[in-house]
Structure formats: structure tokens, C-alpha cells
Short mmCIF file of C-alpha atoms in Angstrom, two decimals:
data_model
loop_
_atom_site.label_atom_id
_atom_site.label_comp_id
_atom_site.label_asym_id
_atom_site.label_seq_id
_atom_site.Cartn_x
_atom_site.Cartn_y
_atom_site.Cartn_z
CA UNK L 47 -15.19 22.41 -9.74
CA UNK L 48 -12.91 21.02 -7.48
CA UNK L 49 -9.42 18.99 -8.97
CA UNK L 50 -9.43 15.45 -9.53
CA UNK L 51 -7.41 13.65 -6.74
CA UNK L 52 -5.09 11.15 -8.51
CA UNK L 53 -6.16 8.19 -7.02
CA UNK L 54 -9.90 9.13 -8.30
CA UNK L 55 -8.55 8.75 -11.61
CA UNK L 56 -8.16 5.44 -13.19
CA UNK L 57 -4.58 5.06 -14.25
CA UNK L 58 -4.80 1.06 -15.38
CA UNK L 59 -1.15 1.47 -17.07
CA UNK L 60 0.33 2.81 -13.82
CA UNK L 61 -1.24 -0.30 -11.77
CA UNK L 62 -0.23 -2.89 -14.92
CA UNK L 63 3.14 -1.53 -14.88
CA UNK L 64 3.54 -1.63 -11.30
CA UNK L 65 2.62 -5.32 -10.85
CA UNK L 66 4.32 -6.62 -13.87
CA UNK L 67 7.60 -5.30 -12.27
CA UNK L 68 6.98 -6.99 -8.52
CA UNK L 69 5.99 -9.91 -10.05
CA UNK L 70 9.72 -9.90 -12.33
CA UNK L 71 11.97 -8.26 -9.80
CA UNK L 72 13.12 -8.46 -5.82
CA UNK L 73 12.97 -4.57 -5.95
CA UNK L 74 10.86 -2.03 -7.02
CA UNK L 75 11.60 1.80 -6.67
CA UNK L 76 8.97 4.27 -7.72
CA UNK L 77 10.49 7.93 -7.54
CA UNK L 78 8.81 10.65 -7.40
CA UNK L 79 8.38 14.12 -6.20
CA UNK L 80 4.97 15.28 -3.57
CA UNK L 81 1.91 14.92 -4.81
CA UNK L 82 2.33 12.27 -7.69
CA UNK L 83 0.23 10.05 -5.83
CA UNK L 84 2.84 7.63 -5.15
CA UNK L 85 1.44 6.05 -1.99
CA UNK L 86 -2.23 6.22 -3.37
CA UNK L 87 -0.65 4.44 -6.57
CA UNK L 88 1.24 1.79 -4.29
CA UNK L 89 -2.03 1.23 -2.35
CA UNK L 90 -4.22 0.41 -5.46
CA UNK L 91 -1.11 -1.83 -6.61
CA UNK L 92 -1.69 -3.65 -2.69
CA UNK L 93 -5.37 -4.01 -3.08
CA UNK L 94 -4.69 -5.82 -6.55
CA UNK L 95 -2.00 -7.58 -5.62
CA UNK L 96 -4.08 -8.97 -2.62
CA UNK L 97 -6.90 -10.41 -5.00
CA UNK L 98 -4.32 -12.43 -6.82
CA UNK L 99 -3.15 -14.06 -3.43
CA UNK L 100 -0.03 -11.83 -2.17
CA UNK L 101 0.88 -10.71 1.58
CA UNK L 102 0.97 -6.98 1.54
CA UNK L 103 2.76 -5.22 4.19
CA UNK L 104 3.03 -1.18 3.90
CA UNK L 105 4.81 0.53 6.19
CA UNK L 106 6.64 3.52 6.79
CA UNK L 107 10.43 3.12 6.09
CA UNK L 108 12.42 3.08 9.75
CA UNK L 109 15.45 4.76 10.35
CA UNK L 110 17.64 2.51 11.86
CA UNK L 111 18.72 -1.51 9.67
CA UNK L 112 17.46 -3.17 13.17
CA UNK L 113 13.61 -1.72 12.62
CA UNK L 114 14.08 -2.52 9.85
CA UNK L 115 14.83 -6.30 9.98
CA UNK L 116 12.48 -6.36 12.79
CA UNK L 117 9.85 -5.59 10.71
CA UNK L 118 10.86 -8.29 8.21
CA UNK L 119 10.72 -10.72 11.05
CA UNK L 120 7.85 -9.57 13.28
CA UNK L 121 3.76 -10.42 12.33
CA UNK L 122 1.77 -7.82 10.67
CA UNK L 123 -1.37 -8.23 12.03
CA UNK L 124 -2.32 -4.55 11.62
CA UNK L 125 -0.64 -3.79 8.66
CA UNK L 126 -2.77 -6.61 6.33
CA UNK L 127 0.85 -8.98 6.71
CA UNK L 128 -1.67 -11.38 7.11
CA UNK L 129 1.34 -14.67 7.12
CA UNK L 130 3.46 -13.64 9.61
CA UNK L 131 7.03 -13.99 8.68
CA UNK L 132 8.75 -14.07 12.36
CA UNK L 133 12.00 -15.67 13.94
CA UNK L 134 10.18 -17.04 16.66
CA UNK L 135 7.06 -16.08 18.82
CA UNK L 136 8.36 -13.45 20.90
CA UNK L 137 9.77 -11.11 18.49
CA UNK L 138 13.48 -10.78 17.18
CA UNK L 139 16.04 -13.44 17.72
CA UNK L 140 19.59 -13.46 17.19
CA UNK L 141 18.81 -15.39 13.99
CA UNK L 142 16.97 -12.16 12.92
CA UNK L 143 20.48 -10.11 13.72
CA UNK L 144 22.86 -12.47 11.76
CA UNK L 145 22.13 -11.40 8.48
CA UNK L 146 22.74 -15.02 6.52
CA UNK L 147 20.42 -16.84 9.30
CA UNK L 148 18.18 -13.96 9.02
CA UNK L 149 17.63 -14.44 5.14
CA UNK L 150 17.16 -18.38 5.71
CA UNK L 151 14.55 -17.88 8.24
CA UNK L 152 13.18 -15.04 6.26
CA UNK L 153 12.94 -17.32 2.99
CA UNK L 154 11.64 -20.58 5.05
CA UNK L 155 9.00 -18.87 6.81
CA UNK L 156 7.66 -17.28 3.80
CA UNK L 157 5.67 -20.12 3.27
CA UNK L 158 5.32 -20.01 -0.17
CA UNK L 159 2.85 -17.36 -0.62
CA UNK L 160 4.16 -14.07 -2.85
CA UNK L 161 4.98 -10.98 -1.12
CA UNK L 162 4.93 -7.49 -1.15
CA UNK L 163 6.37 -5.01 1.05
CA UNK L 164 6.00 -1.50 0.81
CA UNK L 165 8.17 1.21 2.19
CA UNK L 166 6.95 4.02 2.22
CA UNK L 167 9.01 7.83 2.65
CA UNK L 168 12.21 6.37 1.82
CA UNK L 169 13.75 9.79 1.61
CA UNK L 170 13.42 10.77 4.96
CA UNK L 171 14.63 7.28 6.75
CA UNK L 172 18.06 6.59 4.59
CA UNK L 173 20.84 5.29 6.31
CA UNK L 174 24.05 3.38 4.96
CA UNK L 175 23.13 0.49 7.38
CA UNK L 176 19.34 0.43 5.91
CA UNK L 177 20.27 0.97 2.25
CA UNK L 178 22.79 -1.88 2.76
CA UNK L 179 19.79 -4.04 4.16
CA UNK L 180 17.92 -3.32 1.31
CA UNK L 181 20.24 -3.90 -1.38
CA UNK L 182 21.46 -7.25 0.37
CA UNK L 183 17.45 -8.47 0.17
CA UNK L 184 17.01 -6.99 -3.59
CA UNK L 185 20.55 -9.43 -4.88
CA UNK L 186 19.17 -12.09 -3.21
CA UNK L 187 16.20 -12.23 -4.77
CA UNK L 188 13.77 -14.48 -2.85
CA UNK L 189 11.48 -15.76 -5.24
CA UNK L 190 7.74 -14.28 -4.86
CA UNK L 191 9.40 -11.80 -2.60
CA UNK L 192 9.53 -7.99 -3.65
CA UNK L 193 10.08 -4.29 -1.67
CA UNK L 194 8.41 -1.86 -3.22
CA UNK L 195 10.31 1.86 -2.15
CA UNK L 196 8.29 4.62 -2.14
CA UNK L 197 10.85 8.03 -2.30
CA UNK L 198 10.89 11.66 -3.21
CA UNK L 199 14.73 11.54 -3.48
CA UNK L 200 16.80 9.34 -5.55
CA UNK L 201 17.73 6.29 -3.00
CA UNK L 202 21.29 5.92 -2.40
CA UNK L 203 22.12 2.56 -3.90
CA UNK L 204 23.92 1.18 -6.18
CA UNK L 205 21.26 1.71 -8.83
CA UNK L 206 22.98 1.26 -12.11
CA UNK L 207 24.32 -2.19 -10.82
CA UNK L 208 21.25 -3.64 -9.25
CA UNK L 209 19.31 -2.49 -13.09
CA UNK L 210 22.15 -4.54 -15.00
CA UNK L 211 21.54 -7.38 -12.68
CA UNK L 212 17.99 -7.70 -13.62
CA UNK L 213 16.29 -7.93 -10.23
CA UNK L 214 15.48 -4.23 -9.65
CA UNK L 215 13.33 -1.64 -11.58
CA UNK L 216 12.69 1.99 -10.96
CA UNK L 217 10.00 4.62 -12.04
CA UNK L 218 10.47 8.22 -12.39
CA UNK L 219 7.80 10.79 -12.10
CA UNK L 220 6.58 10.57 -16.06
CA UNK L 221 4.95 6.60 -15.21
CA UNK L 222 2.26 8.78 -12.95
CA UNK L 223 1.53 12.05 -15.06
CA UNK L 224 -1.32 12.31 -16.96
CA UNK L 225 -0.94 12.75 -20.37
CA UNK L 226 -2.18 15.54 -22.55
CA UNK L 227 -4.65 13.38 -24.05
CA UNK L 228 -5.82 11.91 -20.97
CA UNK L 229 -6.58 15.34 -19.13
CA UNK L 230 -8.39 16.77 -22.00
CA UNK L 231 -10.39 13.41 -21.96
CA UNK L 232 -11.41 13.78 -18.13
CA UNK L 233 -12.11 17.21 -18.62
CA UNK L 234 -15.26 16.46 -21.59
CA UNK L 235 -16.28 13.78 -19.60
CA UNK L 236 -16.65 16.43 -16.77
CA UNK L 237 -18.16 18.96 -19.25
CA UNK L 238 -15.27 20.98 -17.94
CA UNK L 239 -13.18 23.52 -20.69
CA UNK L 240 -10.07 21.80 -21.39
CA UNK L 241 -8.26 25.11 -21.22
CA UNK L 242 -9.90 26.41 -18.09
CA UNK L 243 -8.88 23.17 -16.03
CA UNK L 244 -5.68 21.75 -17.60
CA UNK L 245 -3.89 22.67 -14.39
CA UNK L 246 -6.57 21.16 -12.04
CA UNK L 247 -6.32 18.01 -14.18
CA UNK L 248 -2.63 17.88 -15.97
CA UNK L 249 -0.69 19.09 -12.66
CA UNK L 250 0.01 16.06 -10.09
CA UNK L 251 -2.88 16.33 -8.24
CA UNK L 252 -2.56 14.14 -4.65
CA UNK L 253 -2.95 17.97 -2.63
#
């Protein structure tokens, strides 16, 4: 019998967890090593998110702060950004480049909906200017507005500040393991030996 993929498995404390911290802080960091099922976690939490009435956007992180605040200001037609939070029509203006116009634009053309964004790969994509972009966005803290990182590595920010300040929360590996309990539960519903497949089940299993 073939492993379990993670996101096959439900994992209802993961998702809870996950959306009760977007909904309470700017910035969200879920760490993790490969095959945790981080991004299959983070699209579930999208989905979810989506029924209650947010703006998902999920994107790969860029490498550069001017992608980056690009993306903030550009449509997301193909990425599900369905409210298009823009400087103006035809792309980036130099509104979008001065970071204190940039955040007013950002916050008035938000329109009042609650939003997600999703960076996914964090690890590979860090730079001082795009960490700096990112911790800038998670002190302001836009209200309905969250970023959701998505990393192998520990990010490079000022994480033990940005905790005490109350807008940012981060997850370590143990929030997507499966318990004990839980594997030897998916494995009698399987009619599977517990002992025969605890590693196909208890071992992160996104392969």
C-alpha cells in the first residue's frame, strides 16, 4: 500500500490553527523542513479562507524588494487575487516605489475585503531589501491584511521583536506531524499493521 500524501489526510487542527493566526496577525510564518506539506497545508488554508470571503494570492517569493512590491501592486488575475490591488492601470508607479505612498495606496485600494498572501519558498528568495519589505508590511499591520511565508529555513527577521509586538506568529515543523495516535488511527482505518506502516504514515509524507 502506497503512503498517505499529507494533504490526503485531514489535519482540521493544522487548518484551525492556521486561520485563527491570519485572521489575529499581519504575518504568518510557517517553518518547516521538505516534505511537511507546507504548501499543500497553505493551499487548504486558501481554499477556506476563500469561502469565508478573503482575496488569496499565492505566489512564489521573488528575489529582488521591487518584484516584490510589484506584486503587491499589480492584479492577480491568474493567481485567484481576484480584487486587484494596483497603483494605477498600467502597472507600477512611482507611488508603488516610495514606500509610505506605496502602503497608502496599498491600504486604500484594498477595498475592504480581507487578504491573504502567500509566499511561497521563502528560503531560496531572501534578501535584506525583501526581508526589510516584509517586516515594514508585518509592523504596519493593515487590518484584514496578512502574508503568510512559506520557508524551509528560519527567515532572517527580526523574529523575537515582531512575536513581542503581537502582529506576527510562526509554526515550526511539530504544528504538521502526525501524532502517534493519529498514525496508528489511519493505519486501522486502512486495515494496515500499525507497526508495518508507521513510517509510511508517521514520517512527513508530501514525497
Amino acid at each position: 500500500m502506497s503512503p498517505h500524501r499529507i494533504k490526503e489526510i485531514p489535519r482540521k487542527h493544522v487548518l484551525n490553527t492556521l486561520a485563527e493566526a491570519v485572521k489575529s496577525h499581519s504575518l504568518v510564518i510557517l517553518k518547516s523542513p521538505m516534505v511537511y506539506g507546507k504548501t499543500a497545508a497553505a493551499r487548504e488554508l486558501g481554499e477556506h479562507l476563500k469561502r469565508e470571503g478573503y482575496l488569496i494570492c499565492f505566489e512564489t517569493t521573488p528575489s529582488n524588494a521591487d518584484d516584490l512590491r510589484t506584486l503587491f501592486c499589480n492584479p492577480y488575475q491568474e493567481s485567484g487575487f481576484a480584487g486587484s490591488v494596483r497603483c494605477k492601470e498600467d502597472g507600477e508607479s512611482d507611488a508603488c516605489r516610495n514606500m509610505s505612498d506605496f502602503l497608502a495606496t496599498f491600504r486604500e485600494n484594498l477595498g475592504g475585503r480581507p487578504v491573504l498572501f502567500i509566499l511561497d519558498d521563502y528560503q531560496s528568495a531572501q534578501s535584506p531589501e525583501v526581508n526589510g519589505l516584509i517586516e515594514i508590511m508585518a509592523r504596519e499591520s493593515i487590518p484584514g491584511f496578512c502574508i503568510l511565508l512559506l520557508s524551509r529555513d528560519r527567515p532572517i527577521l527580526p523574529i523575537e521583536d515582531l512575536l513581542l509586538s503581537n502582529n506576527t506568529a510562526m509554526f515550526t515543523p511539530e504544528l504538521l506531524s502526525l501524532s502517534e495516535l493519529v498514525t496508528e488511527t489511519l493505519c486501522a482505518g486502512n486495515g494496515t499493521d500499525y507497526q508495518e506502516s508507521v513510517a509510511a504514515f508517521w514520517e512527513p509524507s508530501e514525497r
